[in-house]
Coordinates of C-alpha atoms in Angstrom, one line a residue:
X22 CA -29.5 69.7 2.7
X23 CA -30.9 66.4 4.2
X24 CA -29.4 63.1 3.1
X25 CA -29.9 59.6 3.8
X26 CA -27.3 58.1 6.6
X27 CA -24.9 56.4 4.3
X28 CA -25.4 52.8 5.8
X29 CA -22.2 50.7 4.4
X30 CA -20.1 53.3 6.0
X31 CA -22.1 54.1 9.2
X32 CA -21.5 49.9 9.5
X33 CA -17.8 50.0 8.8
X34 CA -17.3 53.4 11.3
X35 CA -18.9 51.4 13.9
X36 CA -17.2 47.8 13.9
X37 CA -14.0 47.9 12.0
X38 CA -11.5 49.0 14.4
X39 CA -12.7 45.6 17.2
X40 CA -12.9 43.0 14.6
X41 CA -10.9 39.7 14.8
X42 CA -11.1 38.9 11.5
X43 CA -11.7 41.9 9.1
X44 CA -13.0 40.4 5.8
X45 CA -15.6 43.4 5.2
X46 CA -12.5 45.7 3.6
X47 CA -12.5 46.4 0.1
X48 CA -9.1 47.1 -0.6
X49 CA -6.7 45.0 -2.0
X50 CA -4.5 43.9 0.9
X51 CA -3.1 47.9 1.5
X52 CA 1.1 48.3 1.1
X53 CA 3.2 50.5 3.3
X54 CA 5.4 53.2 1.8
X55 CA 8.5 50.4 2.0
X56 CA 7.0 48.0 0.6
X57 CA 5.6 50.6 -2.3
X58 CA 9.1 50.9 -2.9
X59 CA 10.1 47.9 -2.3
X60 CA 7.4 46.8 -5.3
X61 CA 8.4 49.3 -7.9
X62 CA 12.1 49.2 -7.3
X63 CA 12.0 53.1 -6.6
X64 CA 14.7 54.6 -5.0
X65 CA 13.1 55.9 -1.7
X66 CA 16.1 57.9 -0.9
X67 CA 16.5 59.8 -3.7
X68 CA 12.2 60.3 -3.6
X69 CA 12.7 61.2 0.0
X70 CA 15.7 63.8 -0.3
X71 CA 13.7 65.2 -3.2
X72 CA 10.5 65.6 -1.5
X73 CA 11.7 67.0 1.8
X74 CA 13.6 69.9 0.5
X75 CA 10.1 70.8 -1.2
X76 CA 8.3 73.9 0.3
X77 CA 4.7 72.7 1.2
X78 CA 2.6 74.8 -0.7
X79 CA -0.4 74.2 -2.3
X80 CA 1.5 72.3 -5.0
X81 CA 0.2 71.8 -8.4
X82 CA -3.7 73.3 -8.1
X83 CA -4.8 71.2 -11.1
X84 CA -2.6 67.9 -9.9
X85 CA 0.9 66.8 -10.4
X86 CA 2.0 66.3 -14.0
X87 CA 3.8 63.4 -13.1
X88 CA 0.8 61.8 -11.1
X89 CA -1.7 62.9 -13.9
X90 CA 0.6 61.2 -16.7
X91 CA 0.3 58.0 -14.7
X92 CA -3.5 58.1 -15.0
X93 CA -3.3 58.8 -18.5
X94 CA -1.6 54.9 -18.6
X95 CA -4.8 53.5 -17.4
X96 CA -6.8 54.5 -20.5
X97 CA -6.3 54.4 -24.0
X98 CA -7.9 58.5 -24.8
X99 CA -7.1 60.3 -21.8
X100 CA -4.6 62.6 -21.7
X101 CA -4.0 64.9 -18.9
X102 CA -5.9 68.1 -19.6
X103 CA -9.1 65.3 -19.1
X104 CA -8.5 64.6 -15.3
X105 CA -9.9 66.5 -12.1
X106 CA -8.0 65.4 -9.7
X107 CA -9.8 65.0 -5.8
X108 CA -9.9 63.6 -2.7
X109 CA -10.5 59.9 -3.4
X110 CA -13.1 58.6 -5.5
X111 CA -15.7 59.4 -3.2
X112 CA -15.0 62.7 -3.4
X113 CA -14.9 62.5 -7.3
X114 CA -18.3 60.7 -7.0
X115 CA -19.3 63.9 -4.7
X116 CA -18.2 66.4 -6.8
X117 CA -19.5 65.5 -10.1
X118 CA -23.0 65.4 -8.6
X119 CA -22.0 69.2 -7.4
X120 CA -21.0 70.4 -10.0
X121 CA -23.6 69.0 -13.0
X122 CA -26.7 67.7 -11.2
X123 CA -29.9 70.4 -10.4
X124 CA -33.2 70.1 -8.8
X125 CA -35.6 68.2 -11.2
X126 CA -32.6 66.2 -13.1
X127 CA -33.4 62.6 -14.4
X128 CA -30.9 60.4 -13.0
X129 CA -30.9 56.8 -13.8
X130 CA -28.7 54.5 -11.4
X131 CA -28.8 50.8 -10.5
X132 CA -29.1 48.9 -7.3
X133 CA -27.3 47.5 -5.8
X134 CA -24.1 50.0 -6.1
X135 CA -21.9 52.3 -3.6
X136 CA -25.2 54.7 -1.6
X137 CA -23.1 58.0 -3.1
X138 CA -24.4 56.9 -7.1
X139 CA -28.1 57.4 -5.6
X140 CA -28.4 59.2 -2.2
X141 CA -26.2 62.3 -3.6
X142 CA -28.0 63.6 -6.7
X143 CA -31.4 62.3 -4.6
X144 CA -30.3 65.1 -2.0
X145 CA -29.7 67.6 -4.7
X146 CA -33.3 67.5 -5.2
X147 CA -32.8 64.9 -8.6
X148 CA -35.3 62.8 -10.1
X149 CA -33.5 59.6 -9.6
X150 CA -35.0 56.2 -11.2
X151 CA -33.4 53.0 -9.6
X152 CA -33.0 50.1 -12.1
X153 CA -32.3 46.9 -9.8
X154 CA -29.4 44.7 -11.3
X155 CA -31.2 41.0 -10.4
X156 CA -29.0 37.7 -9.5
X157 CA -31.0 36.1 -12.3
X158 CA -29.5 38.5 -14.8
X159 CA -25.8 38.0 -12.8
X160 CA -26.5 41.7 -11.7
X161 CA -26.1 43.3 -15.2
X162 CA -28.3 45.9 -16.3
X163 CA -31.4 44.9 -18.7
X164 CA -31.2 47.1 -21.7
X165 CA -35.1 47.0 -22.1
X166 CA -35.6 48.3 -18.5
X167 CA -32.7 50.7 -19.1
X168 CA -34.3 51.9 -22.2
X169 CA -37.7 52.7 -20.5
X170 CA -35.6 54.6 -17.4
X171 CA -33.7 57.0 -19.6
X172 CA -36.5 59.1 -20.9
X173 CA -35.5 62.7 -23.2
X174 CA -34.4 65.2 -21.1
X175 CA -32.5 62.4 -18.8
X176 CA -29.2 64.1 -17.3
X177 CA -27.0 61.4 -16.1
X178 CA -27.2 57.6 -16.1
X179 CA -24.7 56.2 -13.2
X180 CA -23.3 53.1 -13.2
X181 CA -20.7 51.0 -11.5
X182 CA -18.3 48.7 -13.2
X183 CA -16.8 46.3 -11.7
X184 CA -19.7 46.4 -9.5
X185 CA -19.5 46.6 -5.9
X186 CA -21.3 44.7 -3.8
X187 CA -21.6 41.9 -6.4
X188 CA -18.3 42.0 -8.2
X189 CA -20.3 41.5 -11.9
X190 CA -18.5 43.6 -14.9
X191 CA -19.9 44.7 -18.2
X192 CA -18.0 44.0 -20.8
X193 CA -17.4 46.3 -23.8
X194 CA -20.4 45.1 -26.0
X195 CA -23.0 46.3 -22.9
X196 CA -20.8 49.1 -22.4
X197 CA -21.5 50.4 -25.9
X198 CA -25.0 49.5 -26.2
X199 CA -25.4 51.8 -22.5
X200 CA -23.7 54.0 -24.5
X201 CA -26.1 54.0 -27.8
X202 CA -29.3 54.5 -25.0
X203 CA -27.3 57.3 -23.0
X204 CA -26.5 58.8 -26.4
X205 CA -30.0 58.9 -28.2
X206 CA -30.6 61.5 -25.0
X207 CA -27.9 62.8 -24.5
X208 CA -27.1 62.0 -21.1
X209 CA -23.8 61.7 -19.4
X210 CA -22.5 58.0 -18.3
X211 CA -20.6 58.7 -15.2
X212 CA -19.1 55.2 -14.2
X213 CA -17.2 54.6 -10.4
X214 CA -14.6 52.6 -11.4
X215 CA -12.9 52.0 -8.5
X216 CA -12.1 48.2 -9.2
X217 CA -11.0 48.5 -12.7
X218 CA -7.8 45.9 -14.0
X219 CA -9.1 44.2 -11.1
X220 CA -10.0 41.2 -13.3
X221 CA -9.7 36.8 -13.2
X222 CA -8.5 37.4 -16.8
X223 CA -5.7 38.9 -18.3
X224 CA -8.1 41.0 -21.1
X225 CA -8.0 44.9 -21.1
X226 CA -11.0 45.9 -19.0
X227 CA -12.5 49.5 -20.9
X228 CA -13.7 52.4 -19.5
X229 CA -16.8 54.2 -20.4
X230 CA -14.7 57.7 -20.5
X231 CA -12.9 56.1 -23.7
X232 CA -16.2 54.6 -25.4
X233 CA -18.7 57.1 -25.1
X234 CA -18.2 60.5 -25.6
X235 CA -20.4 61.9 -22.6
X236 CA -18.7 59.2 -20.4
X237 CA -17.1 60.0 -16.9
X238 CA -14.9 58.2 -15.3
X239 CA -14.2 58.0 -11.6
X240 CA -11.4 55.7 -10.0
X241 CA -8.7 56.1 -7.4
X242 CA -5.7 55.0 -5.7
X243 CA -7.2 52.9 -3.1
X244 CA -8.9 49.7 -4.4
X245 CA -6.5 48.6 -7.2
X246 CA -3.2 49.9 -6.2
X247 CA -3.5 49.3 -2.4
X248 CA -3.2 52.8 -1.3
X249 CA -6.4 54.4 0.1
X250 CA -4.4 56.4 2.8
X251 CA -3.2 58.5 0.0
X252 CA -7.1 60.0 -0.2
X253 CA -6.4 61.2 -3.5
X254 CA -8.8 60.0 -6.8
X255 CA -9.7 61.0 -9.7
X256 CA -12.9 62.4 -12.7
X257 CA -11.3 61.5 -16.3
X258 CA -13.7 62.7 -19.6
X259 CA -13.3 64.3 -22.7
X260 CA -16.6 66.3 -22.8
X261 CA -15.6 69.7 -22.4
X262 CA -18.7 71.2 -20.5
X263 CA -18.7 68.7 -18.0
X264 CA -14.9 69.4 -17.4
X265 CA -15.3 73.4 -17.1
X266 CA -18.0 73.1 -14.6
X267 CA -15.8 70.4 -12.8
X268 CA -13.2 72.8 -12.7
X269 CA -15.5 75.9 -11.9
X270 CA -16.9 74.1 -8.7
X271 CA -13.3 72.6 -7.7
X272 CA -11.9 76.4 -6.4
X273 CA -15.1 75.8 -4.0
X274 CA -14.2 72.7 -1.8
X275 CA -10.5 71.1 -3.6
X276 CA -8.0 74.0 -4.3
X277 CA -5.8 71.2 -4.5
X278 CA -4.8 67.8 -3.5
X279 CA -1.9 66.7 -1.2
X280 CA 1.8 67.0 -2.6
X281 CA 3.0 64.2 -0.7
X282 CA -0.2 62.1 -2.2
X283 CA 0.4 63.1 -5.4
X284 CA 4.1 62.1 -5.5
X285 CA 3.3 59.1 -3.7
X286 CA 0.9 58.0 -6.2
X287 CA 3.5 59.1 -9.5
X288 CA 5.9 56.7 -8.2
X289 CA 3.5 54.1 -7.9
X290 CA 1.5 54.7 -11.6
X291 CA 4.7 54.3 -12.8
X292 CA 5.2 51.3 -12.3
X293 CA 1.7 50.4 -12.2
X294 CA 2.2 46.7 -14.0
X295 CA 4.0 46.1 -10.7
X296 CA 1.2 46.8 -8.2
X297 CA -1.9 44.9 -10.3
X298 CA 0.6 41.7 -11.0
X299 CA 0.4 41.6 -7.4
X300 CA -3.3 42.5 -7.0
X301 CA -4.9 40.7 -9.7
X302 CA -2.6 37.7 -7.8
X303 CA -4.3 38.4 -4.6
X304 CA -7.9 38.5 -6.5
X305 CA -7.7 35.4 -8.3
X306 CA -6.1 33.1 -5.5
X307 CA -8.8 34.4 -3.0
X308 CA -11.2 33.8 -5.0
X309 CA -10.8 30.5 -5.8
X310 CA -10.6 30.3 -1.7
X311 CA -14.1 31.6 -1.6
X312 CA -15.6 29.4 -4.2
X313 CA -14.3 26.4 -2.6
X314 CA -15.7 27.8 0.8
X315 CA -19.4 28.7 -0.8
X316 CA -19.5 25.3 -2.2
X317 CA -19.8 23.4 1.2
X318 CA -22.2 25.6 2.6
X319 CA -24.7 24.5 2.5
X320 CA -27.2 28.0 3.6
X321 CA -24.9 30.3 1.4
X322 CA -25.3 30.9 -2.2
X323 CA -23.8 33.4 -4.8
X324 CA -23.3 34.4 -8.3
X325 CA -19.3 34.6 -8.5
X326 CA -18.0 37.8 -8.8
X327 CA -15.9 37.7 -12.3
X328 CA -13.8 41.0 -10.9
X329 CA -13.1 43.5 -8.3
X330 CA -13.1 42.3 -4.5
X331 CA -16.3 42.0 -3.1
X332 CA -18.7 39.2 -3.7
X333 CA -22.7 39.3 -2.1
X334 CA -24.0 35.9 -0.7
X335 CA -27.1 35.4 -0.1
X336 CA -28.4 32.7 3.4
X337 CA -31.4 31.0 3.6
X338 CA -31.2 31.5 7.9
X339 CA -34.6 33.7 8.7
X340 CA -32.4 36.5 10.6
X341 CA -32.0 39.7 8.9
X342 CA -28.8 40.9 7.7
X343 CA -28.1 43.6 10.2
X344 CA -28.9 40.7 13.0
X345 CA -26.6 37.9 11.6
X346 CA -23.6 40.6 11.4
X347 CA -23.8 41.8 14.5
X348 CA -24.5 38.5 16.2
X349 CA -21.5 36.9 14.1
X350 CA -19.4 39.5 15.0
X351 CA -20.1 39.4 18.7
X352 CA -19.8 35.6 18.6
X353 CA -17.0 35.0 16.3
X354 CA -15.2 38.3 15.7
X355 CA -15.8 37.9 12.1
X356 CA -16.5 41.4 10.1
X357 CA -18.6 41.2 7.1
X358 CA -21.1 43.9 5.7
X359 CA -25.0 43.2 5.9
X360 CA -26.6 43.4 2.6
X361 CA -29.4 45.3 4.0
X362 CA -26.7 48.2 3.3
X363 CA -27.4 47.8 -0.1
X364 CA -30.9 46.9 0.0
X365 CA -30.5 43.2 -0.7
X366 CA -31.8 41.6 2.4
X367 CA -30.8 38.2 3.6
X368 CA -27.2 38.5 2.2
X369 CA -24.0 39.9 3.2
X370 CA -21.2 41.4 1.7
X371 CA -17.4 39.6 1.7
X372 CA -14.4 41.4 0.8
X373 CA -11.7 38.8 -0.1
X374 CA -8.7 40.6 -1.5
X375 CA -7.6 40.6 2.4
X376 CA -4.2 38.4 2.7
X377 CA -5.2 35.2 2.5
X378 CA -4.7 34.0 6.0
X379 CA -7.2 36.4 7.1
X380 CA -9.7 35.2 4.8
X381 CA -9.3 32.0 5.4
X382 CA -10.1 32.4 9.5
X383 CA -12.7 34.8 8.9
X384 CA -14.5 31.6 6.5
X385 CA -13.9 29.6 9.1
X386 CA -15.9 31.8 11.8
X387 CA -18.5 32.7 9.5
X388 CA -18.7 28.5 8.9
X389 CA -18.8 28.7 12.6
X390 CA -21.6 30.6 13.4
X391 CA -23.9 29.0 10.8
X392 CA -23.0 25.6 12.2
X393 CA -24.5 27.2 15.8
X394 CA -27.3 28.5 14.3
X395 CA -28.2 25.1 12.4
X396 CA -28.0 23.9 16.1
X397 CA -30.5 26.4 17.6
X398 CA -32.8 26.6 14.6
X399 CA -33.8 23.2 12.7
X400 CA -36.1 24.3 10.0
X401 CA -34.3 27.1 7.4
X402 CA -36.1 30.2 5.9
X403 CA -37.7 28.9 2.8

């Protein structure tokens, strides 16, 4: 099976580890076990005694009850014979492509999102249509173009809400009316989302796996609740035949996921109103940090990013985007994502849910290095 190199991730491989100022991570600002406790009021003692006198089997093969009740807390129809659990959400993302996606399958997907939505089913031999979410539009889908994409016979229609690179978020009204145009097919709706609850408002955020009937939910432990070292995510629906083939093609490549993961994760679903009072704190103050920051530039612009933790800004400099983020990070040590990873050239991708020290310095070298090239280069990239 060929696939395309999966860019954002061959960047982040490559640079990470050096950087001075790492404001390319997605994450909210990850925890350690203590301070996971610490946050939830847990007793890690009595979680700790408990867990170590466990055998280390194979665990529960479908997922922990506890950890799977948890997840049922983030939606309002789920309940826990809905979930597959998996190995993060990219390996929810992975799987569901597996499992229901055949040579010849329309798939309809936007752009710019995270590669897996369109390189996956592309290398299962898929039909996959691209409908570009536009700045003009505040990179939300166009129902008209949508409507000409998702032709009879369309399989799947893939989305990404809140969406990442951008941070734009379809509310429940485009939700539904994605749903009406998935429906009139029959299509499935699967939706990464990875950022959900990670909002500037205090409004429930909905997911397409409670709206629609067809709709397939992906999310995980690592964005929202600061734990991607846990490697352990979730597929919530209601249909019935996309579950069965979920669970047929899981005994291939899952068995199970980690017991330690699972129980991990339990403790901190439980006391889930803990851990987003504390990220949606980190989102909103660092965003309003970025804002002021995109404001005085003045060779950066942006359509603000309403949730999640990325935000895309576009330069006017005439340097591609692989160019300036290499040359910034060799010059500065600042660690930012070119947008050519996403096929938006001449932008780069900011993750700002870092602590806000970090993003502050890593603003400042970025303010840095435009200030040098302004220096070198006197007429801008119309």
């Amino acid at each position: 099976m060929k696939i395309r190199p999966f860019a954002v991730e061959e960047w982040m491989n490559a640079y990470e580890t050096g950087a001075a100022y790492n404001i390319a991570e997605t994450c909210v600002s990850s925890i350690s076990v203590d301070e996971l406790f610490a946050l939830t009021g847990a007793n890690k003692r009595e979680f700790l005694d408990a867990f170590c006198a466990r055998r280390l089997t194979y665990g529960d093969i479908q997922g922990a009850p506890a950890f799977k009740r948890g997840v049922c807390k983030l939606y309002r129809t789920i309940a826990p014979e809905d979930l597959v659990t998996t190995h993060g959400a990219a390996g929810a993302n992975h799987h569901l492509f597996y499992s229901l996606i055949e040579p010849g399958d329309r798939v309809v997907t936007v752009m710019p999102t995270y590669q897996q939505l369109y390189s996956i089913p592309e290398s299962y031999g898929a039909d996959v249509k691209i409908m570009r979410l536009k700045p003009e539009n505040r990179y939300l889908p166009d129902l008209e173009e949508l409507k000409g994409l998702v032709v009879p016979g369309t399989k799947m229609i893939c989305l990404n809400n809140p969406n990442n690179p951008s941070g734009a978020l379809m509310n429940t009204e485009l939700l539904e009316q994605i749903a009406a145009i998935a429906r009139s097919v029959g299509a499935w709706i699967v939706c990464d989302e990875v950022y959900r609850h990670l909002t500037q408002t205090d409004e429930w955020q909905e997911s397409i796996a409670d709206l629609y009937e067809k709709g397939i939910s992906v999310s995980s432990m690592s964005k929202t609740f600061s734990l991607a070292g846990l490697r352990l995510g979730w597929i919530a629906t209601r249909d019935r035949s996309a579950l069965k083939a979920c669970l047929s093609h899981r005994d291939y490549n899952l068995i199970s996921c980690g017991m330690f993961d699972e129980a991990l994760a339990a403790v901190a679903l439980a006391h889930g109103d803990a851990l987003l009072a504390r990220n949606r704190a980190i989102v909103r103050a660092n965003l309003a940090i970025l804002d002021e920051w995109v404001a005085g530039q003045p060779h950066v612009r942006y359509v603000k990013p309403v949730a999640g933790t990325t935000a895309l800004l576009h330069y006017d400099l005439d340097m591609p985007s692989y160019e300036f983020c290499e040359k910034m990070y060799r010059q500065t040590g600042a660690f930012v994502t070119p947008g050519d990873c996403f096929a938006e050239p001449y932008s780069l991708r900011i993750g700002y849910a870092c602590d806000a020290a970090t993003l502050k310095a890593g603003l400042a070298a970025v303010s840095e290095f435009l200030a040098s090239y302004e220096e070198s280069h006197s007429t801008p990239r119309s």
